[in-house]
Short mmCIF file of C-alpha atoms and ligand atoms in Angstrom, two decimals:
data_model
loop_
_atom_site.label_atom_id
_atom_site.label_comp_id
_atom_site.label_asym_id
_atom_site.label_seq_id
_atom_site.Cartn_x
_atom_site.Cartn_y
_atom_site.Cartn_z
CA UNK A 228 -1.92 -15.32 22.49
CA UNK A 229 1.84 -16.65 21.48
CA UNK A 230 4.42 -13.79 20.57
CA UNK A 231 6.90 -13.77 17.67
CA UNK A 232 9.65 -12.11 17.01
CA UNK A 233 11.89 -11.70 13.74
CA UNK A 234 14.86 -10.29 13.38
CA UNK A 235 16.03 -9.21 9.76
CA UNK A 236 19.07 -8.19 8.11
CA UNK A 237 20.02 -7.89 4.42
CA UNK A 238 18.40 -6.73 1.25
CA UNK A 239 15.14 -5.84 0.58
CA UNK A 240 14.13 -9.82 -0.40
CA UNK A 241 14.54 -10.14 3.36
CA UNK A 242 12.55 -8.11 4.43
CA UNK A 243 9.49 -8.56 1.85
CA UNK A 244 10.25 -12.28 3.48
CA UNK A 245 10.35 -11.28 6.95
CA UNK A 246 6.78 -9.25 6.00
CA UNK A 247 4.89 -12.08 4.67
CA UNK A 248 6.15 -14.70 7.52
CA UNK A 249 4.84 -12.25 10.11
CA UNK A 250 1.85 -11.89 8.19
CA UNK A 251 1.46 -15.63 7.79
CA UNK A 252 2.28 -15.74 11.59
CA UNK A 253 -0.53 -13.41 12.38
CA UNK A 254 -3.33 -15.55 10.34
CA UNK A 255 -1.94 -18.67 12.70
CA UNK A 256 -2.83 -16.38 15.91
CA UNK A 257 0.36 -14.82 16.50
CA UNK A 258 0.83 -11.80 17.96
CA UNK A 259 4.17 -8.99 16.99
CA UNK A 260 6.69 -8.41 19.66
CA UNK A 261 9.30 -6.37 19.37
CA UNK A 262 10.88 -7.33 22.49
CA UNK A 263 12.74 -11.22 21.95
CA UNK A 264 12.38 -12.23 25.84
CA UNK A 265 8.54 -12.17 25.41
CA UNK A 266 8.50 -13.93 22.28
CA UNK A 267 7.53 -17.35 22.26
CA UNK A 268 8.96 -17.93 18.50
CA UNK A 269 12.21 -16.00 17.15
CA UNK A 270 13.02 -16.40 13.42
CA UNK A 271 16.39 -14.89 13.01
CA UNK A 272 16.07 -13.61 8.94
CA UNK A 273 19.58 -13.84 8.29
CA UNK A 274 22.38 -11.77 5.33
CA UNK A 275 25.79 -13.15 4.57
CA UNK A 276 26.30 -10.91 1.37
CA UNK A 277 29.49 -9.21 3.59
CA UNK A 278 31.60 -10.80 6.29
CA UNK A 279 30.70 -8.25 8.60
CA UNK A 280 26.37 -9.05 8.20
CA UNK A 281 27.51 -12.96 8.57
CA UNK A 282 28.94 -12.12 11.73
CA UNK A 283 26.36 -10.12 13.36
CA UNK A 284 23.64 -13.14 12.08
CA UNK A 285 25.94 -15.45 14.48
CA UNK A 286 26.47 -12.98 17.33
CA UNK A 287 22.87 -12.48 17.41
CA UNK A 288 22.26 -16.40 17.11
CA UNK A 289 25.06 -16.75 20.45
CA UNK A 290 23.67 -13.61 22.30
CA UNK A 291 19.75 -16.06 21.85
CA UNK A 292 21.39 -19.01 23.20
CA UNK A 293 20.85 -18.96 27.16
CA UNK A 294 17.26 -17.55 26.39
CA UNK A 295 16.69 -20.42 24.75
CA UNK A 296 18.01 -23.04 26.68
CA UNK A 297 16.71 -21.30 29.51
CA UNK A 298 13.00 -20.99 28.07
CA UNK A 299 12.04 -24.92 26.86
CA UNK A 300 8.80 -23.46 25.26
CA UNK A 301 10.70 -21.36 22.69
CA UNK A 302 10.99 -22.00 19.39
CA UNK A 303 13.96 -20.48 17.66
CA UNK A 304 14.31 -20.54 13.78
CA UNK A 305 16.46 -18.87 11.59
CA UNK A 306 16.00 -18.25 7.47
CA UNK A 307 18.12 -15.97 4.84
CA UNK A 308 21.16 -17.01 3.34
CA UNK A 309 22.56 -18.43 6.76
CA UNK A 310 20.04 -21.00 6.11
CA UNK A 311 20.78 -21.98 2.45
CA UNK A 312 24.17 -23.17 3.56
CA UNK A 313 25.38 -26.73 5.19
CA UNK A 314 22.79 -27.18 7.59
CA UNK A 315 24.12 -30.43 8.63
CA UNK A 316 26.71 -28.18 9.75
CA UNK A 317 24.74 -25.52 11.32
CA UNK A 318 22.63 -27.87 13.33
CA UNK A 319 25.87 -28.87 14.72
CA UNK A 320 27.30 -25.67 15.21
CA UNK A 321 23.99 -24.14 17.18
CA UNK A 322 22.14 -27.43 18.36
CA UNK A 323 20.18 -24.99 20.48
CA UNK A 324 18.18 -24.06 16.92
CA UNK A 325 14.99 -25.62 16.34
CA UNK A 326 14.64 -25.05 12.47
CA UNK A 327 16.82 -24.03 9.69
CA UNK A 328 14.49 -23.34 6.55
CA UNK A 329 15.47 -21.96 3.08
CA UNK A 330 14.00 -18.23 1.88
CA UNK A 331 10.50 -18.79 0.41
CA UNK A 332 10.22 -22.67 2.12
CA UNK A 333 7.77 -21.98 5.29
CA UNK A 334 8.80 -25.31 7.44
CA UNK A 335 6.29 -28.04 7.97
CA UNK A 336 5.48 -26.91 11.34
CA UNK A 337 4.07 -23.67 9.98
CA UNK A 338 2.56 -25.39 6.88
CA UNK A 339 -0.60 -26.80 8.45
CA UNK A 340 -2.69 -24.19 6.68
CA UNK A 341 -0.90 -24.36 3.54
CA UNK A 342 -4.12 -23.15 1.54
CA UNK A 343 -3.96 -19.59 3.91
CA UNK A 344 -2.30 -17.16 1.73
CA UNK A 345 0.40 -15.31 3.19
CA UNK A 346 0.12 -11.28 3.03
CA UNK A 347 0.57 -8.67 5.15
CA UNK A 348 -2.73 -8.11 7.08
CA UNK A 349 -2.68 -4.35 7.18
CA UNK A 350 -0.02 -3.42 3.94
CA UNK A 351 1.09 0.13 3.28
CA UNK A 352 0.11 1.51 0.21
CA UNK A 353 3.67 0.21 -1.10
CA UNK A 354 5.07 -2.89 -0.91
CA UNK A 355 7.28 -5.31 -1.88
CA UNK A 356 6.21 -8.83 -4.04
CA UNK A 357 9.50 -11.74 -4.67
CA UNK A 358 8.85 -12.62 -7.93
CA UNK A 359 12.17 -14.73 -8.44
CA UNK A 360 14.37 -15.93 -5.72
CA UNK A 361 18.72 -16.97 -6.36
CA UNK A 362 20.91 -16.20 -9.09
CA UNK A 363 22.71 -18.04 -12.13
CA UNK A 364 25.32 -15.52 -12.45
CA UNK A 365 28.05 -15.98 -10.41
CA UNK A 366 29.77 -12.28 -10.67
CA UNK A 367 33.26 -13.26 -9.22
CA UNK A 368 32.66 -11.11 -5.66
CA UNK A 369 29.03 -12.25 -4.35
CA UNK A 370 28.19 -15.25 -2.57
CA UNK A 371 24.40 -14.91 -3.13
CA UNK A 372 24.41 -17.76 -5.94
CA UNK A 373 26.22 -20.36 -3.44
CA UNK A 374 23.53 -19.19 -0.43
CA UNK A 375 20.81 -18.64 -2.17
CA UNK A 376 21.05 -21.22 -4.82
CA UNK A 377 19.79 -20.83 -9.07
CA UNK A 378 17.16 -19.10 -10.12
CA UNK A 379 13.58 -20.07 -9.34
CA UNK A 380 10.74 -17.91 -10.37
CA UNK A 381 7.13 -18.14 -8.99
CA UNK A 382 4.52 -18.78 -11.28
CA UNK A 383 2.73 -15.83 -13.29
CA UNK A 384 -0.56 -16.75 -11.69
CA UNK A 385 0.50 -16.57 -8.10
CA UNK A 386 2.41 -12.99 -8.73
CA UNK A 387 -0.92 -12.15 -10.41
CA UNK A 388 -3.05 -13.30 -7.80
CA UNK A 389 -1.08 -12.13 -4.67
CA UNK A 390 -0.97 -8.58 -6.21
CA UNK A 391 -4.80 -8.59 -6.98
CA UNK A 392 -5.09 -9.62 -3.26
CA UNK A 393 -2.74 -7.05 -2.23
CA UNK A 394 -4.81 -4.23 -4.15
CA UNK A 395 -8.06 -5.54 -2.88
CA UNK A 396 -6.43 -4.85 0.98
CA UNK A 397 -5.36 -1.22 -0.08
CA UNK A 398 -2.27 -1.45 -1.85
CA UNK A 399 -1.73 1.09 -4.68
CA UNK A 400 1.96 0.48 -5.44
CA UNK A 401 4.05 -3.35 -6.07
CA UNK A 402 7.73 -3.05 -6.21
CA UNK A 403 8.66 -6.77 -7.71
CA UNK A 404 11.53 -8.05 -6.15
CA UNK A 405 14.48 -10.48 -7.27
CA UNK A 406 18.39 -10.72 -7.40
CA UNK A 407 18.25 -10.36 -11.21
CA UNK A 408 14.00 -9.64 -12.51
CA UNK A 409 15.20 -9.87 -15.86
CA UNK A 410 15.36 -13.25 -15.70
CA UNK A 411 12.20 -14.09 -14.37
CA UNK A 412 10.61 -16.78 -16.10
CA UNK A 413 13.04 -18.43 -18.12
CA UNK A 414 12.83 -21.64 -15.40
CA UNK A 415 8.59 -21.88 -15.95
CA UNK A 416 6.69 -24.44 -18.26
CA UNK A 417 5.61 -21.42 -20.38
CA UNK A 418 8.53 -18.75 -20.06
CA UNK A 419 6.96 -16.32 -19.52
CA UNK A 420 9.14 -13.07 -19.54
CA UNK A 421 8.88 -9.51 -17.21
CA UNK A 422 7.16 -7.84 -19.59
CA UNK A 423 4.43 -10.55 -19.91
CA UNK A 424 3.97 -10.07 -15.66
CA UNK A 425 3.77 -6.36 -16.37
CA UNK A 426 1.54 -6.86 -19.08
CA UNK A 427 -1.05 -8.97 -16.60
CA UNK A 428 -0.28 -6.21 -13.81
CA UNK A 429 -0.74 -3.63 -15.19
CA UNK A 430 -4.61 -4.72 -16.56
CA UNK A 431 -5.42 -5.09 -12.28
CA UNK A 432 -8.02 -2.07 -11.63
CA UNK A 433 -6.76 0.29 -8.87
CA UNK A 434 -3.39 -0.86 -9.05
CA UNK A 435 -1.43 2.61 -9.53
CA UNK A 436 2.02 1.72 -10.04
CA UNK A 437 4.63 -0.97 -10.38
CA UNK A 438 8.64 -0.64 -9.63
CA UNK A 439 10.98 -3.82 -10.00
CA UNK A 440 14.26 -4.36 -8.55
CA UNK A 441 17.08 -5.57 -9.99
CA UNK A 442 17.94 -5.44 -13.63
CA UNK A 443 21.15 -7.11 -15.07
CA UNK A 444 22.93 -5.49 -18.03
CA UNK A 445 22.91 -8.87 -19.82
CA UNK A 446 19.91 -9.80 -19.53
CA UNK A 447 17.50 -6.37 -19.93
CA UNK A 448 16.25 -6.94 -23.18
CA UNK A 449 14.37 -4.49 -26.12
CA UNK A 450 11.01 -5.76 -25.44
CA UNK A 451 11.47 -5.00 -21.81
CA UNK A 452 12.44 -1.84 -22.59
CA UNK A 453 9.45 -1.09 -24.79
CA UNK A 454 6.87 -2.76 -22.04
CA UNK A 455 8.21 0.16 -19.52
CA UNK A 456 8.33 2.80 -22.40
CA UNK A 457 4.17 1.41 -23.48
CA UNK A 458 2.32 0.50 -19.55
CA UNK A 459 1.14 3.60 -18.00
CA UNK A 460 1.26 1.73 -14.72
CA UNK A 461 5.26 0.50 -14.81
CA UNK A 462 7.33 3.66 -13.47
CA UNK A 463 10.30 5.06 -14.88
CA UNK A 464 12.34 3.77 -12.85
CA UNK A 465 15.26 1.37 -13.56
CA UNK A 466 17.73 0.18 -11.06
CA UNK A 467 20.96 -1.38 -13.65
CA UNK A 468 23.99 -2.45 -11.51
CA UNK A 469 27.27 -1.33 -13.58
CA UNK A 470 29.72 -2.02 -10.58
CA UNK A 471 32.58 -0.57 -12.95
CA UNK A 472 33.64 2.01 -15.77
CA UNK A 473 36.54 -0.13 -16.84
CA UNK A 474 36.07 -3.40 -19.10
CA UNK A 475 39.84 -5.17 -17.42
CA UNK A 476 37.16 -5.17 -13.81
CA UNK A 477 34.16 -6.23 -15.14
CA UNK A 478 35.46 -9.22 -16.51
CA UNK A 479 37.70 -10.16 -13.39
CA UNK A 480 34.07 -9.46 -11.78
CA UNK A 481 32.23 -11.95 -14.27
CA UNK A 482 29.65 -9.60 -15.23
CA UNK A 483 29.11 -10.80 -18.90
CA UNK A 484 29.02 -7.53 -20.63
CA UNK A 485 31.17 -4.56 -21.67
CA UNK A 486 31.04 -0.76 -21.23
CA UNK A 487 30.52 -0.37 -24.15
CA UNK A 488 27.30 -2.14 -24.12
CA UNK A 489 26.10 -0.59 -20.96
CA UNK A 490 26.48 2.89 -22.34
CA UNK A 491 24.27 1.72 -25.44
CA UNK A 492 21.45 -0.12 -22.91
CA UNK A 493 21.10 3.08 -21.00
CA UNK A 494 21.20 5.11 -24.42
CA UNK A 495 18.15 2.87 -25.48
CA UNK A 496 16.34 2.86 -22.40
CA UNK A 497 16.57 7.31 -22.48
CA UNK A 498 15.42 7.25 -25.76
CA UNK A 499 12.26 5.20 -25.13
CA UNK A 500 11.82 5.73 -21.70
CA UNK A 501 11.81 9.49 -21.32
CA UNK A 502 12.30 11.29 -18.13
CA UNK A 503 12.99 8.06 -17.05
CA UNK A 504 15.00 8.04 -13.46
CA UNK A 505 18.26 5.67 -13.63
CA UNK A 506 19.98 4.63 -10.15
CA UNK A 507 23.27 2.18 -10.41
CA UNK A 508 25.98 -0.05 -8.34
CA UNK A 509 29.44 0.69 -8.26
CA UNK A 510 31.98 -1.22 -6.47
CA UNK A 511 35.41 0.48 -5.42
CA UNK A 512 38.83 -0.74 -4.68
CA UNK A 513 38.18 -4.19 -6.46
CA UNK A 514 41.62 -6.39 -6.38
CA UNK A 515 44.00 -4.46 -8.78
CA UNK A 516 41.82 -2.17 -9.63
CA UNK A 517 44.45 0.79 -11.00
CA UNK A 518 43.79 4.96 -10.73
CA UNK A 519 43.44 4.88 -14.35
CA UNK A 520 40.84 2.07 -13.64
CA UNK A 521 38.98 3.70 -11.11
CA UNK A 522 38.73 6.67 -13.02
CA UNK A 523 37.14 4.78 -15.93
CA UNK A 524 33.95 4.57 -13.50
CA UNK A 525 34.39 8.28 -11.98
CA UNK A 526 34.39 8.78 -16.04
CA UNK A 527 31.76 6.65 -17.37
CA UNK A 528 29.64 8.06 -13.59
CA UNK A 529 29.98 11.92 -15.09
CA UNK A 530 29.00 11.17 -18.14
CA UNK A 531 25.77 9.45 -17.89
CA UNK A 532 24.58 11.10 -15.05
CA UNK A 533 22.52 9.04 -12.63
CA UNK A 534 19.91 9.76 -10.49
CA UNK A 535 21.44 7.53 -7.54
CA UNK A 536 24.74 5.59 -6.96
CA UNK A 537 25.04 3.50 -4.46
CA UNK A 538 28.71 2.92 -3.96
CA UNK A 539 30.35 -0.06 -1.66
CA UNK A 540 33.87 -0.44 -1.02
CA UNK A 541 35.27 -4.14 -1.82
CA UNK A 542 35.78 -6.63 0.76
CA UNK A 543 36.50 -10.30 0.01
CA UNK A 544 33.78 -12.90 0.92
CA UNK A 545 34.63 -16.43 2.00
CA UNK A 546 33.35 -18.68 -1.00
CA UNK A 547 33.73 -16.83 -3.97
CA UNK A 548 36.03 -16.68 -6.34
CA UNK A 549 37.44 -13.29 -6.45
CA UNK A 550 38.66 -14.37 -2.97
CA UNK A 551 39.82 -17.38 -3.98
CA UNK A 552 42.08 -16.47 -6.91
CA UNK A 553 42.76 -12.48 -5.85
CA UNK A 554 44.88 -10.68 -3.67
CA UNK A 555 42.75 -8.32 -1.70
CA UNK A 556 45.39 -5.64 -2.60
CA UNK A 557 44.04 -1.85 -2.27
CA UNK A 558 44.55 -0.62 1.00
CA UNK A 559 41.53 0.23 2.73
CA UNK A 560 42.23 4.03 3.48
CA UNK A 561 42.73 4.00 -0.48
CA UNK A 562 39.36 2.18 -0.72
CA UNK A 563 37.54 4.84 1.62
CA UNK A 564 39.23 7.66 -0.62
CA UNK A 565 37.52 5.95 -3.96
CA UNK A 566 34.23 5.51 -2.22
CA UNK A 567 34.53 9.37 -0.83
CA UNK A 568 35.08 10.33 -4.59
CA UNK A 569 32.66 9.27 -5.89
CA UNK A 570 29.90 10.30 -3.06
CA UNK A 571 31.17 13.67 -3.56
CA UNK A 572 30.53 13.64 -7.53
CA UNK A 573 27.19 11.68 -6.82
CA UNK A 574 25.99 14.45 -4.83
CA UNK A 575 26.75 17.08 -6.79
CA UNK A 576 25.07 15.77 -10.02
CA UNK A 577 22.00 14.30 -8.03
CA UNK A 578 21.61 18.04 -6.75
CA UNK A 579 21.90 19.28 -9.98
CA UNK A 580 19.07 16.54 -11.98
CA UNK A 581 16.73 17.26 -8.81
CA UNK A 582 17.16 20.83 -8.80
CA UNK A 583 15.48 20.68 -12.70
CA UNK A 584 12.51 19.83 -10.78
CA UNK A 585 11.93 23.06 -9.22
CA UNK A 586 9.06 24.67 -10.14
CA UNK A 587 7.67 21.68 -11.79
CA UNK A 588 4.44 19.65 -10.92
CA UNK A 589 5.16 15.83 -9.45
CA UNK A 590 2.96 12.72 -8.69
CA UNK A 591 3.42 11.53 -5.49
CA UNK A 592 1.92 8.17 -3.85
CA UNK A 593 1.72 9.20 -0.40
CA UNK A 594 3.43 6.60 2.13
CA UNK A 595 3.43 8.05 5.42
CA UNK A 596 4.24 11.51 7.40
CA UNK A 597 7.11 11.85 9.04
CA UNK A 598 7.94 15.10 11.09
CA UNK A 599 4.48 16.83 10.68
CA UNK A 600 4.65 16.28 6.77
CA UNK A 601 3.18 14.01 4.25
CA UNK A 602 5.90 12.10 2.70
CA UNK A 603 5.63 9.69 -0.73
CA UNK A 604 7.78 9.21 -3.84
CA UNK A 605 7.55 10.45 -7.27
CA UNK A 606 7.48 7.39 -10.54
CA UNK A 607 11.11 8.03 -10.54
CA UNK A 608 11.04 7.15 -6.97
CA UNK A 609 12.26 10.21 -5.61
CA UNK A 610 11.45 11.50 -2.15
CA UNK A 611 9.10 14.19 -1.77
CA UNK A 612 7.61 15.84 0.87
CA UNK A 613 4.26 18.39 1.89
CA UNK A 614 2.55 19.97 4.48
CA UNK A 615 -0.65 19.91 4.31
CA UNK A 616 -3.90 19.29 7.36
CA UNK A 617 -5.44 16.84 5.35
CA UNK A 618 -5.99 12.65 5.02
CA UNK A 619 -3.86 12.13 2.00
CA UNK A 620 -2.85 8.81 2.96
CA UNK A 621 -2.34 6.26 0.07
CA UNK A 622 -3.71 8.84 -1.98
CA UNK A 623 -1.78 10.31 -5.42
CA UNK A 624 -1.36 13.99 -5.15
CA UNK A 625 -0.09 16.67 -7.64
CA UNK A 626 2.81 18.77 -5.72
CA UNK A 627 4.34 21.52 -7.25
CA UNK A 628 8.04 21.81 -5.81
CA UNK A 629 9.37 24.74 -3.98
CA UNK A 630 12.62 23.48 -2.46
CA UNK A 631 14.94 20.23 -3.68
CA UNK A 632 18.48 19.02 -2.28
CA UNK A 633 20.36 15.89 -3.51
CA UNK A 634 18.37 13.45 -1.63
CA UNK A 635 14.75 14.76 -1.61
CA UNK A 636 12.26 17.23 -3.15
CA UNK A 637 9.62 19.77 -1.06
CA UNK A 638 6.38 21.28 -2.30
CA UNK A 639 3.12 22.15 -1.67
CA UNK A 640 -0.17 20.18 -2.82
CA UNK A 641 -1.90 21.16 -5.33
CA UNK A 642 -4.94 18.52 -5.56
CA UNK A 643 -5.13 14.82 -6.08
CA UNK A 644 -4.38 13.40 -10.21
CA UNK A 645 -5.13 10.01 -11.40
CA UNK A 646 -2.49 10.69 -14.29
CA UNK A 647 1.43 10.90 -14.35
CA UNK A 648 2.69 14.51 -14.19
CA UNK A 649 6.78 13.84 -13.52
S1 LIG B 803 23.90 -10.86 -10.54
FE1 LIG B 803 25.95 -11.12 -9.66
S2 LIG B 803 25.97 -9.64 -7.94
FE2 LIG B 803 23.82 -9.95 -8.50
S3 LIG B 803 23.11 -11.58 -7.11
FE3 LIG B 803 23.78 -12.56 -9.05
S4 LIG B 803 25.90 -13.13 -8.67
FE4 LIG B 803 25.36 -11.63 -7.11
#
């Protein structure tokens, strides 16, 4: 039986990718390795959102080249945003590569069986579904529109289909994945929107929950908003980028809105949404970005209090134009001191929102176990974990919690529930 290996970097639309290629691989009679000397195919899934992830996608590619040349039988491919670049180029940079083929474009060699539908053969009871693959936006600091090219959605049907197949395997939970959700749709004969997909979702028997990844500010819209708020199935969960607190950034980050209207989208989305869990993006030490700047976002961070930040330091990326047209001027040390601010406040008022949960009653989809306890997520996705001797795998259970920190909850079970406590 032939061997394949793949080895991903990046976001999480690389690794739903990498999932349903090995999956795909597997109905063609392929066989997992995770070792790449025994593999007789080696798709390299590759990231070049930061410098540094571009480079390790090309030391990996040069640490595969005497394998290759040494083993005539292998076949070595490589995908991800690598891939969506000058492959003219690439093929003459690493002639030693078989393939280059674009995310979501299986090459003709593995298209044979292009009626076999590609999903995971044995899925947790999570997982991810693309829905919508590039990006129209363009923010001044990301290279994902030039690598990954516009937007392209996949047809209602197929998402609908897919997850239906999905459940029928054992899946209880879809997280639907794309650089920007909100726009899904907009590129199809009949336009359909993200709450029309959640609508058709959330009708699929046995299907227990649905999370979506990730929202732009400009493009979230009322009625989407008011689908989460109405389907008993779409969790209250909203991931919603900000990247900074101070309007002179965000427009030398092209991000098409204002604070001002951020603070009124997440006012609208607590008062229809309640309870609901809010996690954001903030970038630090963007060119020029002043103290009184940065503490615009420490500002606008204390006041509306999310759940999660996740917080990157800037660094310029070759191709866009924020490195084009500005000076990479905050020293890095200053950088690291912005980015250890803002931790620090982020764990404090994480600590404090999960610490309201104490003594309260949660849902939780149970994933896994991990150290001799059951471990799933709450709708708000937040981590949660039991002890308890019995099967609860894929299961929802009621736990009542006992114990919470800034990153996770603890409790004891209490009995399974088909309806949404927390
Ligand atoms: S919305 Fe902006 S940051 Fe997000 S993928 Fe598109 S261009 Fe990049």
């Amino acid at each position: 039986m032939p061997h394949y290996y793949i080895w991903t970097t990046g976001c999480q639309m690389n690794k739903a990718e990498s999932e349903r290629l090995g999956a795909y691989l597997k109905q063609l009679g392929y066989q997992a390795t995770a070792v790449a000397e025994e593999a007789d195919l080696i798709v390299l899934n590759s990231c070049v959102v930061r410098q540094s992830a571009e480079n390790r996608a090309i030391n990996k590619l040069n640490a595969l080249k005497a394998l290759r040349i040494s083993r005539p039988g292998l076949t070595l491919a490589v995908t991800g945003c690598l891939a969506s670049s000058d492959i003219d180029q690439l093929k003459q940079n690493f002639p030693y590569v078989d393939y280059f083929f674009k995310p979501g474009d299986l090459p003709a060699w593995l298209e044979r069986a292009e009626a076999v539908r590609i999903l995971p053969q044995h899925p947790s009871p999570s997982t991810f579904v693309p829905i919508i693959q590039g990006c129209n936006n363009f923010c001044s600091y990301c290279i994902v529109p030039y690598r990954r090219g516009r937007e392209k959605s996949r047809p209602l049907e197929d998402v609908v289909g897919e997850v239906r197949e999905l459940v029928h395997r054992g899946v209880r939970e879809v997280t639907l994945l794309g650089q920007n959700v909100d726009s899904y749709g907009h590129d199809l004969p009949v336009k359909p929107d993200l709450a029309d997909l959640f609508n058709e979702l959330n009708a699929i028997d046995e299907l227990a929950r649905i999370r979506f990844l990730t929202n732009h500010p400009k493009d979230m819209t009322s009625r989407l908003i008011e689908a989460i708020a109405c389907l008993d199935k779409v969790c209250e969960q909203i991931s919603l980028p900000v990247q900074s607190g101070d309007n002179g950034i965000l427009k030398a980050m092209r991000r098409g809105y204002t604070v001002e209207h951020y603070r009124q989208l997440i006012g609208e989305i607590r008062s229809k949404v309640p309870g609901v869990a809010l996690s954001t993006d903030v970038i630090v030490g963007f060119p020029s970005e002043s103290q009184q700047q940065f503490q615009q976002t420490v500002d606008l961070l204390s006041e509306l209090r999310f759940d999660t930040v996740h917080v990157a330091v800037y660094s310029p990326r070759s191709g866009t134009a924020a490195s084009r047209e500005l000076e990479d001027n905050i020293p890095l040390a200053e950088k690291k001191e912005r980015l250890n601010r803002v931790e620090q406040l982020q764990e404090g008022i994480a600590g404090e929102i999960n610490s309201r949960l104490s003594g309260k009653t949660v849902e939780v989809l149970v994933e896994g176990r991990k150290k001799g306890k059951w471990r799933g997520r709450t709708r708000g996705g937040k981590l949660v974990f039991f002890g308890d001797s019995g099967d609860f795998l894929g299961q929802l259970a009621e736990v009542s919690i006992r114990k919470t920190s800034p990153w996770s909850l603890e409790g004891k079970k209490r009995g399974k529930c088909s309806r949404e406590v927390v």
